[in-house]
CSV table of C-alpha atoms in Angstrom, one decimal:
chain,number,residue,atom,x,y,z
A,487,UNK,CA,149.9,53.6,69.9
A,488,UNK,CA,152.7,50.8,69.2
A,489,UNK,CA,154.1,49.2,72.0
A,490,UNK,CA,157.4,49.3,73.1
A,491,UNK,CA,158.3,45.7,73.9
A,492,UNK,CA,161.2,43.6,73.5
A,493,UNK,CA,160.5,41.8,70.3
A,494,UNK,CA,160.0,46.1,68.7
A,495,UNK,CA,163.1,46.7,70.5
A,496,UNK,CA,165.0,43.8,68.8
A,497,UNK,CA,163.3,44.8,65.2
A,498,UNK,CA,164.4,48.4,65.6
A,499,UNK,CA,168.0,47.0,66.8
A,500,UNK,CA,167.9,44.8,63.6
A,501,UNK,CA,166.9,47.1,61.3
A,502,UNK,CA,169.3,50.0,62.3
A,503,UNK,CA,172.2,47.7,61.5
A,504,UNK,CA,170.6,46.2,58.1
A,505,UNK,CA,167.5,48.3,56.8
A,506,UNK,CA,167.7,45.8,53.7
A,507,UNK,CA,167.2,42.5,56.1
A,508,UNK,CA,164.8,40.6,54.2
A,509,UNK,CA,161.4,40.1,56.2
A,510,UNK,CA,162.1,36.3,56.3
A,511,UNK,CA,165.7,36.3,57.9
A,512,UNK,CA,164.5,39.6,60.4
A,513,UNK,CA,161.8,37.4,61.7
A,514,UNK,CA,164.0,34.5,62.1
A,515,UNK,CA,166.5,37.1,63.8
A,516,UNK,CA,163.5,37.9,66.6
A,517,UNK,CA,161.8,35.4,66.9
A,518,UNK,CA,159.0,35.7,65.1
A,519,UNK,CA,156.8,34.4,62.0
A,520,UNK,CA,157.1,35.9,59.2
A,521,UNK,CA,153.9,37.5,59.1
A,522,UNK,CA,153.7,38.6,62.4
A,523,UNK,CA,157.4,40.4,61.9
A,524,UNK,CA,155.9,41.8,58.6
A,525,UNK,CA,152.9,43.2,60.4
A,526,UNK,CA,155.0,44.8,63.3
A,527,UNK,CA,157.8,46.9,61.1
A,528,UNK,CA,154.3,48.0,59.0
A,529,UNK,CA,153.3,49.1,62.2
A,530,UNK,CA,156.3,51.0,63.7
A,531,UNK,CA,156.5,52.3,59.9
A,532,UNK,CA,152.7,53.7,59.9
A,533,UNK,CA,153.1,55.4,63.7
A,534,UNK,CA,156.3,57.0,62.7
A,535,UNK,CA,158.6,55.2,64.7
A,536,UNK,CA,160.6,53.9,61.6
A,537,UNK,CA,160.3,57.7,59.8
A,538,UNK,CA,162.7,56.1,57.0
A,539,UNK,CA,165.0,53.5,55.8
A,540,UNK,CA,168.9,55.0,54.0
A,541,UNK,CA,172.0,54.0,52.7
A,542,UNK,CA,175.6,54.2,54.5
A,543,UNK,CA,177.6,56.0,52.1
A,544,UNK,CA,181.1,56.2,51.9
A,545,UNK,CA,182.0,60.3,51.8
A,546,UNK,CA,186.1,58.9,50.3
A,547,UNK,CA,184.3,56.9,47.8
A,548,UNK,CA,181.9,60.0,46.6
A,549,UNK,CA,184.7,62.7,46.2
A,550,UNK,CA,185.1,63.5,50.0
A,551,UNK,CA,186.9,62.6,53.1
A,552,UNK,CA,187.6,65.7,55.1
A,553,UNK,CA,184.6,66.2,57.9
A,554,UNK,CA,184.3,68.1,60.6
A,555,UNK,CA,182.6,69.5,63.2
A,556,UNK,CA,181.8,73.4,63.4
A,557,UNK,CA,180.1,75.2,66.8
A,558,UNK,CA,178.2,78.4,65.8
A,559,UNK,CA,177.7,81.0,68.3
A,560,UNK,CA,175.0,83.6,66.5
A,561,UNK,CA,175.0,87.4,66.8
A,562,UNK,CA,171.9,87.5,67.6
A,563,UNK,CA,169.6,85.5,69.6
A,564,UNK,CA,166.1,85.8,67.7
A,565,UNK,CA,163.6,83.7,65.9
A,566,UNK,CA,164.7,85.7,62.9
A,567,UNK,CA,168.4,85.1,63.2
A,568,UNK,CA,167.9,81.5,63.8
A,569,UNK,CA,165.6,80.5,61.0
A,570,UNK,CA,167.6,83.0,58.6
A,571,UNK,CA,171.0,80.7,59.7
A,572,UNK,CA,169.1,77.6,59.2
A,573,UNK,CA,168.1,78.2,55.7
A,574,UNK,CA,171.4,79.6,54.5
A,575,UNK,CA,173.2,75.8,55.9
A,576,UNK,CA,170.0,73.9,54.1
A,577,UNK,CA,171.1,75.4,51.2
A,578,UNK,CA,174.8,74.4,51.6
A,579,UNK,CA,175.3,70.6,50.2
A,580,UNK,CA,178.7,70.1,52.7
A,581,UNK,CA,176.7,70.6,55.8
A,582,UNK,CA,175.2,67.3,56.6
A,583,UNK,CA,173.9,67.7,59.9
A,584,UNK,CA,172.4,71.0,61.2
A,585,UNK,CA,171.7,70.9,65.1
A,586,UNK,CA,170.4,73.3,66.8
A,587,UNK,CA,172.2,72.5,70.9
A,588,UNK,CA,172.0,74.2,74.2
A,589,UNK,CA,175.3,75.4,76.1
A,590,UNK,CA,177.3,78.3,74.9
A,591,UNK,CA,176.9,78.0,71.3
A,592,UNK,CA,173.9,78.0,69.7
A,593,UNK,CA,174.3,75.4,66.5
A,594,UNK,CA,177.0,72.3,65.8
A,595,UNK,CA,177.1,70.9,62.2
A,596,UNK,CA,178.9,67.8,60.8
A,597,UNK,CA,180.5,69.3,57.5
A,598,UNK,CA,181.6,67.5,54.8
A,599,UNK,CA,184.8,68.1,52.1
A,600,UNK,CA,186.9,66.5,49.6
A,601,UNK,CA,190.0,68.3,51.6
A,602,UNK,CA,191.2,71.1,53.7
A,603,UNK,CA,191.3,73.3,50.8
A,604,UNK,CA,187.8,72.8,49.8
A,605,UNK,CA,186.6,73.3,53.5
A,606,UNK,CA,188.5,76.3,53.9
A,607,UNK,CA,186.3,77.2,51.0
A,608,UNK,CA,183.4,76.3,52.6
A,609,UNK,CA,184.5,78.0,55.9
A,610,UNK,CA,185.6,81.1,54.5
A,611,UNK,CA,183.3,81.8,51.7
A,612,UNK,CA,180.0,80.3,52.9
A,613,UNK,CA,179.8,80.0,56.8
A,614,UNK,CA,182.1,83.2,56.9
A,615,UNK,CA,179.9,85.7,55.2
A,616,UNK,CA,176.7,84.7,56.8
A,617,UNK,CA,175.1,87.8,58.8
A,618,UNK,CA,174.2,85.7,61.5
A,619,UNK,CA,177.5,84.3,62.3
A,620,UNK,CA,179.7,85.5,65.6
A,621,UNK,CA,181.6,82.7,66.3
A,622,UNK,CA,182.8,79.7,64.2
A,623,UNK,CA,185.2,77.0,66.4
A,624,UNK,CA,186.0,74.2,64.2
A,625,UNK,CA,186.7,70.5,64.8
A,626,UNK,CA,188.6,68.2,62.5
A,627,UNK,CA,187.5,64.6,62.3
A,628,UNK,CA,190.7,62.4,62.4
A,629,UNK,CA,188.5,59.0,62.9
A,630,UNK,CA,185.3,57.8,64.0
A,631,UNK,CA,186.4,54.3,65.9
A,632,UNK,CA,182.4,54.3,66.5
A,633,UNK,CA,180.1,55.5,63.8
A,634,UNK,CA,176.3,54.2,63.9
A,635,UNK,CA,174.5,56.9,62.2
A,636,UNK,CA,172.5,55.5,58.7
């Protein structure tokens, strides 16, 4: 079991905002030698804690810039209805979350467009025909003033 400590705490911290620190300036960062630092991110790496490293990417600078967000309420409140929903938005490159929530709605995705006109694509053509599907509210991202997701 890793522990929880301070010093994991402040690696974790450290690593969320840089995953590409190198070793040398994240031990220096926490207080720690080098190989001691090294040996603790291998460890919060091998018991899952850290499950991976990514890269920040800029949805403007790949082609996109319209997101929102999009509550699902389901027809149907089954095993069946949910798995069959789930795999239909895996398949679907502009939804870029998937979460399944409590409350009266029973999914909220983060949804990713180039524009209005390709999301009403998306929403029309895609989310619109699934079987699934008995209520679609939509939510239109005009900023993110805080934004810490990797």
């Amino acid at each position: 079991m890793t522990k929880n400590d301070d010093i994991n705490q402040k690696i974790l911290c450290e690593l969320s905002r840089n995953g590409r620190i190198s070793n040398l300036d994240l031990a220096e960062r926490v207080g720690l030698s080098p190989s001691a630092c090294l040996r603790r991110v291998q460890e919060l790496e091998r018991s899952g804690v850290i499950k991976g490293y990514r890269a920040v990417i800029d949805p403007a600078a790949r082609g996109g810039g319209f997101t929102a967000y999009i509550a699902v309420g389901l027809n149907l409140h089954t095993k069946d209805s949910q798995e069959a929903f789930e795999r239909s938005v895996a398949r679907s490159p502009e939804v870029r979350e998937c979460h399944n929530i409590t409350g009266s709605i029973e999914y909220l995705l983060r949804v990713e467009a180039r524009d209005l006109a390709d999301f009403k694509r998306f929403h029309t053509d895609v989310l619109g025909t699934l079987p699934q599907v008995n209520s679609i509210t939509t939510y239109v991202v005009m900023g993110s003033p805080k934004d810490e997701r990797a």
